[in-house]
Amino acid sequence: MNRAAWKSRFGFYLVAVGSAFGLGNLWRFPYIVAENGGGAFVLLYVLLALILGLPLLIAELFLGHSNRKSVMSATLLLDAKTHTRWKKWIGRLSVVISLVVLSYYSVISGWVLHFLMQFFIETASRFGVESQITMAPLMRSGVLQLGLASVHLLIATVIVTKGVQEGLEKWVGALMPAFVLMMVVLVTKTFSLPSTPEALRFLFYPDFSKLKLSSLLAAIGHVCFTLSLGFGTMVTFGSYLSDKEHIPTAAFRITLIDTLLSLVAGILIFPIALSFNHQTLKEPALLFEALPGFLLSLPGGAWFGILFFLCLYLASLSASISLLEVIVSNAMEFKKIPRMSAAWGALAIVLILATIPAFSTNLMRFTGEGSAVELLDFILIQLILPIAAVSIGSLVYTSIAESEKQRLFIDRLKIESLAMYSHWKWTLKYLVPAILFAAVLLQFFALLK
Ligand code: PHE
């Protein structure tokens, strides 16, 4: 069977950035930054994206590309004699993470749909009265959240059933540039807010005393989440990549674009959040509490609202499609399930899982602090995901033959690739596991306190 491939080089970039850029940048990044005190955390995050995220991203793309398989089969194919058990578990873990993350990613995507609809209604029924678009109806109704999540999943599933070229590349590829443009326009608007200097200071002035013991692990978790590492996504994408592409260069560009987009998202959200309300800064609701009011205050605001939430929705759709694609491509390869059945089967499982986050904001809300979304987020993104991502990295380091690693990494036309090769290996072997170890240790002390 011929493996599907990207139609164009540009297609790969669009889809990889489409997977990386999503709710992680716009929804998760701002509130995690606020939770961890601002500038110092942002600096930590940018550094870690480069010294931990980038090497791991290269490793995942190599893993897929080297034997043209998705994560479960790819890990098993590596040097068949060693660590068989371990490899099997890493592959499985990635797919389980994808399933669970997709479930709550869908619920948040449903929130985006809710705002999109509200802005539509707003434009249709506007009689010059100042209206409000808030989270309240969502927070009151788990059924509404689950309903919206189902709509979202249905759309993603239909696209995924169409296969990699027809579905993924065409849809995701078209959506990215529009959003970036939109964000830049909005940033120019937020710059006129009086809170902008305070917001920029908060974001970019590193006050290290504001960091917490748990901040290092939080930053690692977010780097993995935002670069789609540890899910097997990038392994699958690497497997569709043509031999002509120089993977380290591609990975560097993806990391750079994704990180820049997170910073732009921060510059967009914080001036608004600081001028309108201070309370929700550290909560998952931050983006949704801050933005709608601001958009409505602009001239022609309801239209801006439609455009912004449409773009945000499309970004979260592209990320969801790529999560679903991992699950489907693994099921197809590993269990020989046809694409159609794999996609609909995955939809059913994810929907069942999604009931937990959907109802967590009302029925199942935990006492006082946080919801099930936050608890899930902590266990999954800050603990399990980094372990999965670093394990895949170590596996690539130990199990792909030296000659193959060199073939993939070193490009004779790019002299710097020769120098970077040993840095990459060293980082993957020592630095990345050491940073993770330190972070887990610090987190442990944080929990003891
Ligand atoms: N990177 C995406 C984001 O930041 C989330 C994601 C993870 C998407 C894994 C696909 C796979 O929103």
mmCIF file of C-alpha atoms in Angstrom, residues 25-286:
data_model
loop_
_atom_site.group_PDB
_atom_site.id
_atom_site.type_symbol
_atom_site.label_atom_id
_atom_site.label_comp_id
_atom_site.label_asym_id
_atom_site.label_seq_id
_atom_site.Cartn_x
_atom_site.Cartn_y
_atom_site.Cartn_z
ATOM 1 C CA ASN A 25 -1.845 29.489 22.010
ATOM 2 C CA LEU A 26 -4.934 31.593 22.470
ATOM 3 C CA TRP A 27 -6.808 30.007 25.293
ATOM 4 C CA ARG A 28 -4.257 28.092 27.359
ATOM 5 C CA PHE A 29 -1.131 30.207 27.052
ATOM 6 C CA PRO A 30 -2.539 33.451 28.529
ATOM 7 C CA TYR A 31 -4.033 31.908 31.646
ATOM 8 C CA ILE A 32 -1.019 29.688 32.315
ATOM 9 C CA VAL A 33 1.179 32.780 32.052
ATOM 10 C CA ALA A 34 -1.067 34.625 34.499
ATOM 11 C CA GLU A 35 -1.071 31.663 36.860
ATOM 12 C CA ASN A 36 2.714 31.635 36.878
ATOM 13 C CA GLY A 37 3.299 35.327 37.354
ATOM 14 C CA GLY A 38 3.943 36.737 33.864
ATOM 15 C CA GLY A 39 7.269 37.753 32.294
ATOM 16 C CA ALA A 40 9.630 35.293 33.953
ATOM 17 C CA PHE A 41 7.386 32.425 32.939
ATOM 18 C CA VAL A 42 7.155 33.718 29.380
ATOM 19 C CA LEU A 43 10.945 33.773 29.205
ATOM 20 C CA LEU A 44 11.128 30.250 30.601
ATOM 21 C CA TYR A 45 8.562 29.101 28.079
ATOM 22 C CA VAL A 46 10.392 30.605 25.095
ATOM 23 C CA LEU A 47 13.715 29.105 26.240
ATOM 24 C CA LEU A 48 12.169 25.702 26.761
ATOM 25 C CA ALA A 49 10.448 25.816 23.375
ATOM 26 C CA LEU A 50 13.890 26.084 21.840
ATOM 27 C CA ILE A 51 15.975 23.788 24.005
ATOM 28 C CA LEU A 52 13.372 21.139 24.783
ATOM 29 C CA GLY A 53 10.507 21.501 22.316
ATOM 30 C CA LEU A 54 12.576 21.813 19.171
ATOM 31 C CA PRO A 55 14.811 18.745 19.741
ATOM 32 C CA LEU A 56 11.759 16.677 20.654
ATOM 33 C CA LEU A 57 9.876 17.885 17.615
ATOM 34 C CA ILE A 58 12.759 16.864 15.377
ATOM 35 C CA ALA A 59 12.800 13.463 17.098
ATOM 36 C CA GLU A 60 9.078 12.847 16.565
ATOM 37 C CA LEU A 61 9.215 13.829 12.908
ATOM 38 C CA PHE A 62 12.250 11.546 12.458
ATOM 39 C CA LEU A 63 10.472 8.668 14.099
ATOM 40 C CA GLY A 64 7.537 8.863 11.696
ATOM 41 C CA HIS A 65 9.654 9.603 8.691
ATOM 42 C CA SER A 66 12.247 6.947 9.312
ATOM 43 C CA ASN A 67 9.861 4.033 8.956
ATOM 44 C CA ARG A 68 6.805 5.756 7.560
ATOM 45 C CA LYS A 69 4.487 4.662 10.299
ATOM 46 C CA SER A 70 2.392 6.204 13.048
ATOM 47 C CA VAL A 71 3.521 6.197 16.621
ATOM 48 C CA MET A 72 2.341 2.751 17.744
ATOM 49 C CA SER A 73 3.855 0.841 14.848
ATOM 50 C CA ALA A 74 6.802 3.185 14.471
ATOM 51 C CA THR A 75 7.987 2.672 18.034
ATOM 52 C CA LEU A 76 7.688 -1.089 17.705
ATOM 53 C CA LEU A 77 9.628 -1.163 14.469
ATOM 54 C CA LEU A 78 12.602 0.536 16.043
ATOM 55 C CA ASP A 79 15.370 -1.929 16.659
ATOM 56 C CA ALA A 80 13.010 -4.843 17.297
ATOM 57 C CA LYS A 81 15.134 -6.555 19.937
ATOM 58 C CA THR A 82 15.294 -3.907 22.620
ATOM 59 C CA HIS A 83 12.831 -2.467 25.114
ATOM 60 C CA THR A 84 9.855 -4.120 23.392
ATOM 61 C CA ARG A 85 7.491 -3.679 26.321
ATOM 62 C CA TRP A 86 8.481 -0.117 26.936
ATOM 63 C CA LYS A 87 8.000 0.813 23.303
ATOM 64 C CA LYS A 88 4.569 -0.715 23.194
ATOM 65 C CA TRP A 89 3.491 1.301 26.201
ATOM 66 C CA ILE A 90 4.839 4.581 24.913
ATOM 67 C CA GLY A 91 2.907 4.165 21.671
ATOM 68 C CA ARG A 92 -0.274 3.288 23.504
ATOM 69 C CA LEU A 93 0.153 6.093 25.977
ATOM 70 C CA SER A 94 0.361 8.647 23.166
ATOM 71 C CA VAL A 95 -2.870 7.444 21.647
ATOM 72 C CA VAL A 96 -4.661 7.427 24.996
ATOM 73 C CA ILE A 97 -3.438 10.978 25.658
ATOM 74 C CA SER A 98 -4.774 12.020 22.259
ATOM 75 C CA LEU A 99 -8.184 10.528 23.034
ATOM 76 C CA VAL A 100 -8.513 12.199 26.406
ATOM 77 C CA VAL A 101 -7.137 15.554 25.279
ATOM 78 C CA LEU A 102 -9.435 15.543 22.274
ATOM 79 C CA SER A 103 -12.376 15.076 24.603
ATOM 80 C CA TYR A 104 -11.769 18.251 26.549
ATOM 81 C CA TYR A 105 -10.361 20.114 23.579
ATOM 82 C CA SER A 106 -13.750 19.498 21.969
ATOM 83 C CA VAL A 107 -15.565 20.927 24.950
ATOM 84 C CA ILE A 108 -13.503 24.131 24.771
ATOM 85 C CA SER A 109 -14.016 24.218 20.992
ATOM 86 C CA GLY A 110 -17.725 24.007 21.786
ATOM 87 C CA TRP A 111 -17.326 27.135 23.947
ATOM 88 C CA VAL A 112 -15.850 28.854 20.895
ATOM 89 C CA LEU A 113 -18.840 27.763 18.821
ATOM 90 C CA HIS A 114 -21.126 29.189 21.479
ATOM 91 C CA PHE A 115 -19.481 32.600 21.224
ATOM 92 C CA LEU A 116 -19.543 32.441 17.457
ATOM 93 C CA MET A 117 -23.276 31.820 17.535
ATOM 94 C CA GLN A 118 -23.818 34.573 20.072
ATOM 95 C CA PHE A 119 -22.055 37.070 17.838
ATOM 96 C CA PHE A 120 -24.167 35.949 14.897
ATOM 97 C CA ILE A 121 -27.318 36.491 16.928
ATOM 98 C CA GLU A 122 -25.944 39.834 18.073
ATOM 99 C CA THR A 123 -25.431 41.115 14.520
ATOM 100 C CA ALA A 124 -28.844 39.865 13.493
ATOM 101 C CA SER A 125 -30.726 41.499 16.356
ATOM 102 C CA ARG A 126 -28.820 44.641 17.095
ATOM 103 C CA PHE A 127 -30.944 47.689 17.827
ATOM 104 C CA GLY A 128 -28.264 49.871 19.295
ATOM 105 C CA VAL A 129 -28.674 48.459 22.792
ATOM 106 C CA GLU A 130 -25.455 47.537 24.630
ATOM 107 C CA SER A 131 -25.670 43.822 25.015
ATOM 108 C CA GLN A 132 -23.507 41.298 26.749
ATOM 109 C CA ILE A 133 -22.036 38.049 25.548
ATOM 110 C CA THR A 134 -20.834 35.942 28.442
ATOM 111 C CA MET A 135 -19.869 32.477 29.594
ATOM 112 C CA ALA A 136 -22.879 32.203 31.905
ATOM 113 C CA PRO A 137 -25.193 30.077 29.726
ATOM 114 C CA LEU A 138 -22.357 27.611 29.156
ATOM 115 C CA MET A 139 -21.438 27.400 32.815
ATOM 116 C CA ARG A 140 -25.036 26.660 33.708
ATOM 117 C CA SER A 141 -25.582 23.893 31.200
ATOM 118 C CA GLY A 142 -23.525 20.763 30.768
ATOM 119 C CA VAL A 143 -25.982 19.606 28.130
ATOM 120 C CA LEU A 144 -25.265 22.697 26.049
ATOM 121 C CA GLN A 145 -21.514 22.118 26.391
ATOM 122 C CA LEU A 146 -21.807 18.477 25.399
ATOM 123 C CA GLY A 147 -24.122 19.340 22.493
ATOM 124 C CA LEU A 148 -21.678 21.879 21.116
ATOM 125 C CA ALA A 149 -18.750 19.507 21.623
ATOM 126 C CA SER A 150 -20.658 16.867 19.628
ATOM 127 C CA VAL A 151 -21.229 19.263 16.748
ATOM 128 C CA HIS A 152 -17.542 20.071 16.758
ATOM 129 C CA LEU A 153 -16.497 16.424 16.819
ATOM 130 C CA LEU A 154 -18.901 15.582 14.048
ATOM 131 C CA ILE A 155 -17.371 18.199 11.773
ATOM 132 C CA ALA A 156 -13.841 17.003 12.580
ATOM 133 C CA THR A 157 -14.800 13.363 11.981
ATOM 134 C CA VAL A 158 -16.373 14.037 8.596
ATOM 135 C CA ILE A 159 -13.209 15.829 7.487
ATOM 136 C CA VAL A 160 -10.937 13.068 8.787
ATOM 137 C CA THR A 161 -12.910 10.323 7.038
ATOM 138 C CA LYS A 162 -12.018 11.968 3.751
ATOM 139 C CA GLY A 163 -8.367 10.998 4.176
ATOM 140 C CA VAL A 164 -5.191 12.944 4.498
ATOM 141 C CA GLN A 165 -5.049 14.824 1.220
ATOM 142 C CA GLU A 166 -8.641 15.632 0.667
ATOM 143 C CA GLY A 167 -9.389 16.242 4.310
ATOM 144 C CA LEU A 168 -6.517 17.458 6.338
ATOM 145 C CA GLU A 169 -4.400 19.383 3.911
ATOM 146 C CA LYS A 170 -7.128 21.197 2.056
ATOM 147 C CA TRP A 171 -9.128 22.271 5.045
ATOM 148 C CA VAL A 172 -6.459 23.149 7.488
ATOM 149 C CA GLY A 173 -4.245 24.766 4.908
ATOM 150 C CA ALA A 174 -6.808 27.319 3.930
ATOM 151 C CA LEU A 175 -7.522 28.479 7.454
ATOM 152 C CA MET A 176 -4.210 29.571 8.861
ATOM 153 C CA PRO A 177 -3.243 32.780 7.056
ATOM 154 C CA ALA A 178 -6.640 34.376 7.645
ATOM 155 C CA PHE A 179 -6.328 34.063 11.379
ATOM 156 C CA VAL A 180 -2.843 35.460 11.616
ATOM 157 C CA LEU A 181 -3.951 38.553 9.732
ATOM 158 C CA MET A 182 -6.953 38.926 11.973
ATOM 159 C CA MET A 183 -4.820 38.768 15.128
ATOM 160 C CA VAL A 184 -2.455 41.412 13.873
ATOM 161 C CA VAL A 185 -5.361 43.755 13.117
ATOM 162 C CA LEU A 186 -6.783 43.212 16.589
ATOM 163 C CA VAL A 187 -3.436 43.828 18.277
ATOM 164 C CA THR A 188 -3.275 47.247 16.665
ATOM 165 C CA LYS A 189 -6.660 47.931 18.245
ATOM 166 C CA THR A 190 -5.693 46.779 21.729
ATOM 167 C CA PHE A 191 -2.654 49.030 21.619
ATOM 168 C CA SER A 192 -4.892 52.020 22.092
ATOM 169 C CA LEU A 193 -6.079 50.723 25.472
ATOM 170 C CA PRO A 194 -4.631 52.547 28.495
ATOM 171 C CA SER A 195 -3.632 49.258 30.126
ATOM 172 C CA THR A 196 -1.231 48.328 27.312
ATOM 173 C CA PRO A 197 2.005 49.439 29.057
ATOM 174 C CA GLU A 198 1.024 47.507 32.195
ATOM 175 C CA ALA A 199 0.159 44.465 30.098
ATOM 176 C CA LEU A 200 3.433 44.534 28.182
ATOM 177 C CA ARG A 201 5.359 44.908 31.399
ATOM 178 C CA PHE A 202 3.488 41.976 32.889
ATOM 179 C CA LEU A 203 4.231 39.848 29.834
ATOM 180 C CA PHE A 204 7.812 40.768 29.123
ATOM 181 C CA TYR A 205 9.431 42.038 32.315
ATOM 182 C CA PRO A 206 10.872 38.959 34.007
ATOM 183 C CA ASP A 207 10.302 39.133 37.730
ATOM 184 C CA PHE A 208 11.757 35.801 38.801
ATOM 185 C CA SER A 209 10.381 36.051 42.311
ATOM 186 C CA LYS A 210 6.940 35.443 40.835
ATOM 187 C CA LEU A 211 7.857 31.978 39.587
ATOM 188 C CA LYS A 212 6.510 29.051 41.546
ATOM 189 C CA LEU A 213 8.092 25.680 42.262
ATOM 190 C CA SER A 214 5.637 24.156 39.851
ATOM 191 C CA SER A 215 6.346 26.649 37.066
ATOM 192 C CA LEU A 216 9.076 24.638 35.374
ATOM 193 C CA LEU A 217 6.834 21.623 34.879
ATOM 194 C CA ALA A 218 3.973 23.889 33.823
ATOM 195 C CA ALA A 219 6.204 25.426 31.164
ATOM 196 C CA ILE A 220 7.393 22.034 29.905
ATOM 197 C CA GLY A 221 3.808 20.797 29.766
ATOM 198 C CA HIS A 222 2.731 23.805 27.810
ATOM 199 C CA VAL A 223 5.617 23.527 25.358
ATOM 200 C CA CYS A 224 4.631 19.897 24.667
ATOM 201 C CA PHE A 225 0.968 20.787 24.383
ATOM 202 C CA THR A 226 1.410 23.735 22.095
ATOM 203 C CA LEU A 227 3.894 21.999 19.810
ATOM 204 C CA SER A 228 1.687 18.875 19.766
ATOM 205 C CA LEU A 229 4.461 16.722 21.266
ATOM 206 C CA GLY A 230 3.873 13.423 23.024
ATOM 207 C CA PHE A 231 0.604 12.779 21.211
ATOM 208 C CA GLY A 232 2.102 11.008 18.236
ATOM 209 C CA THR A 233 0.743 13.760 15.987
ATOM 210 C CA MET A 234 4.095 14.852 14.731
ATOM 211 C CA VAL A 235 5.122 11.221 14.250
ATOM 212 C CA THR A 236 2.179 10.720 11.931
ATOM 213 C CA PHE A 237 2.920 13.973 10.109
ATOM 214 C CA GLY A 238 6.563 12.982 9.697
ATOM 215 C CA SER A 239 5.461 9.729 8.144
ATOM 216 C CA TYR A 240 3.639 11.621 5.392
ATOM 217 C CA LEU A 241 6.612 13.882 4.718
ATOM 218 C CA SER A 242 8.632 13.648 1.527
ATOM 219 C CA ASP A 243 12.335 12.810 1.529
ATOM 220 C CA LYS A 244 13.225 16.175 0.079
ATOM 221 C CA GLU A 245 12.296 18.087 3.185
ATOM 222 C CA HIS A 246 15.047 18.873 5.679
ATOM 223 C CA ILE A 247 13.283 17.987 8.906
ATOM 224 C CA PRO A 248 15.358 20.017 11.411
ATOM 225 C CA THR A 249 14.796 23.186 9.381
ATOM 226 C CA ALA A 250 11.083 22.477 9.152
ATOM 227 C CA ALA A 251 10.916 21.811 12.903
ATOM 228 C CA PHE A 252 12.754 25.045 13.665
ATOM 229 C CA ARG A 253 10.309 27.060 11.587
ATOM 230 C CA ILE A 254 7.297 25.395 13.164
ATOM 231 C CA THR A 255 8.639 26.074 16.672
ATOM 232 C CA LEU A 256 9.366 29.689 15.822
ATOM 233 C CA ILE A 257 5.986 30.398 14.263
ATOM 234 C CA ASP A 258 4.061 28.701 17.049
ATOM 235 C CA THR A 259 5.983 30.529 19.774
ATOM 236 C CA LEU A 260 5.583 33.889 18.064
ATOM 237 C CA LEU A 261 1.870 33.301 17.694
ATOM 238 C CA SER A 262 1.570 32.592 21.427
ATOM 239 C CA LEU A 263 3.330 35.853 22.192
ATOM 240 C CA VAL A 264 1.011 37.734 19.844
ATOM 241 C CA ALA A 265 -1.941 36.077 21.589
ATOM 242 C CA GLY A 266 -0.576 37.325 24.926
ATOM 243 C CA ILE A 267 -0.131 40.839 23.582
ATOM 244 C CA LEU A 268 -3.707 40.683 22.361
ATOM 245 C CA ILE A 269 -5.375 39.321 25.481
ATOM 246 C CA PHE A 270 -3.588 40.997 28.392
ATOM 247 C CA PRO A 271 -4.281 44.655 27.639
ATOM 248 C CA ILE A 272 -7.959 43.730 27.373
ATOM 249 C CA ALA A 273 -7.992 41.498 30.414
ATOM 250 C CA LEU A 274 -6.203 44.082 32.556
ATOM 251 C CA SER A 275 -8.513 46.879 31.574
ATOM 252 C CA PHE A 276 -11.746 44.990 32.026
ATOM 253 C CA ASN A 277 -11.362 42.550 34.844
ATOM 254 C CA HIS A 278 -8.641 41.251 37.067
ATOM 255 C CA GLN A 279 -10.398 38.346 38.676
ATOM 256 C CA THR A 280 -10.396 35.751 35.945
ATOM 257 C CA LEU A 281 -6.802 36.276 34.872
ATOM 258 C CA LYS A 282 -5.685 32.902 36.188
ATOM 259 C CA GLU A 283 -8.635 30.869 35.065
ATOM 260 C CA PRO A 284 -9.409 28.917 31.908
ATOM 261 C CA ALA A 285 -12.243 31.372 31.317
ATOM 262 C CA LEU A 286 -9.775 34.264 30.773
#
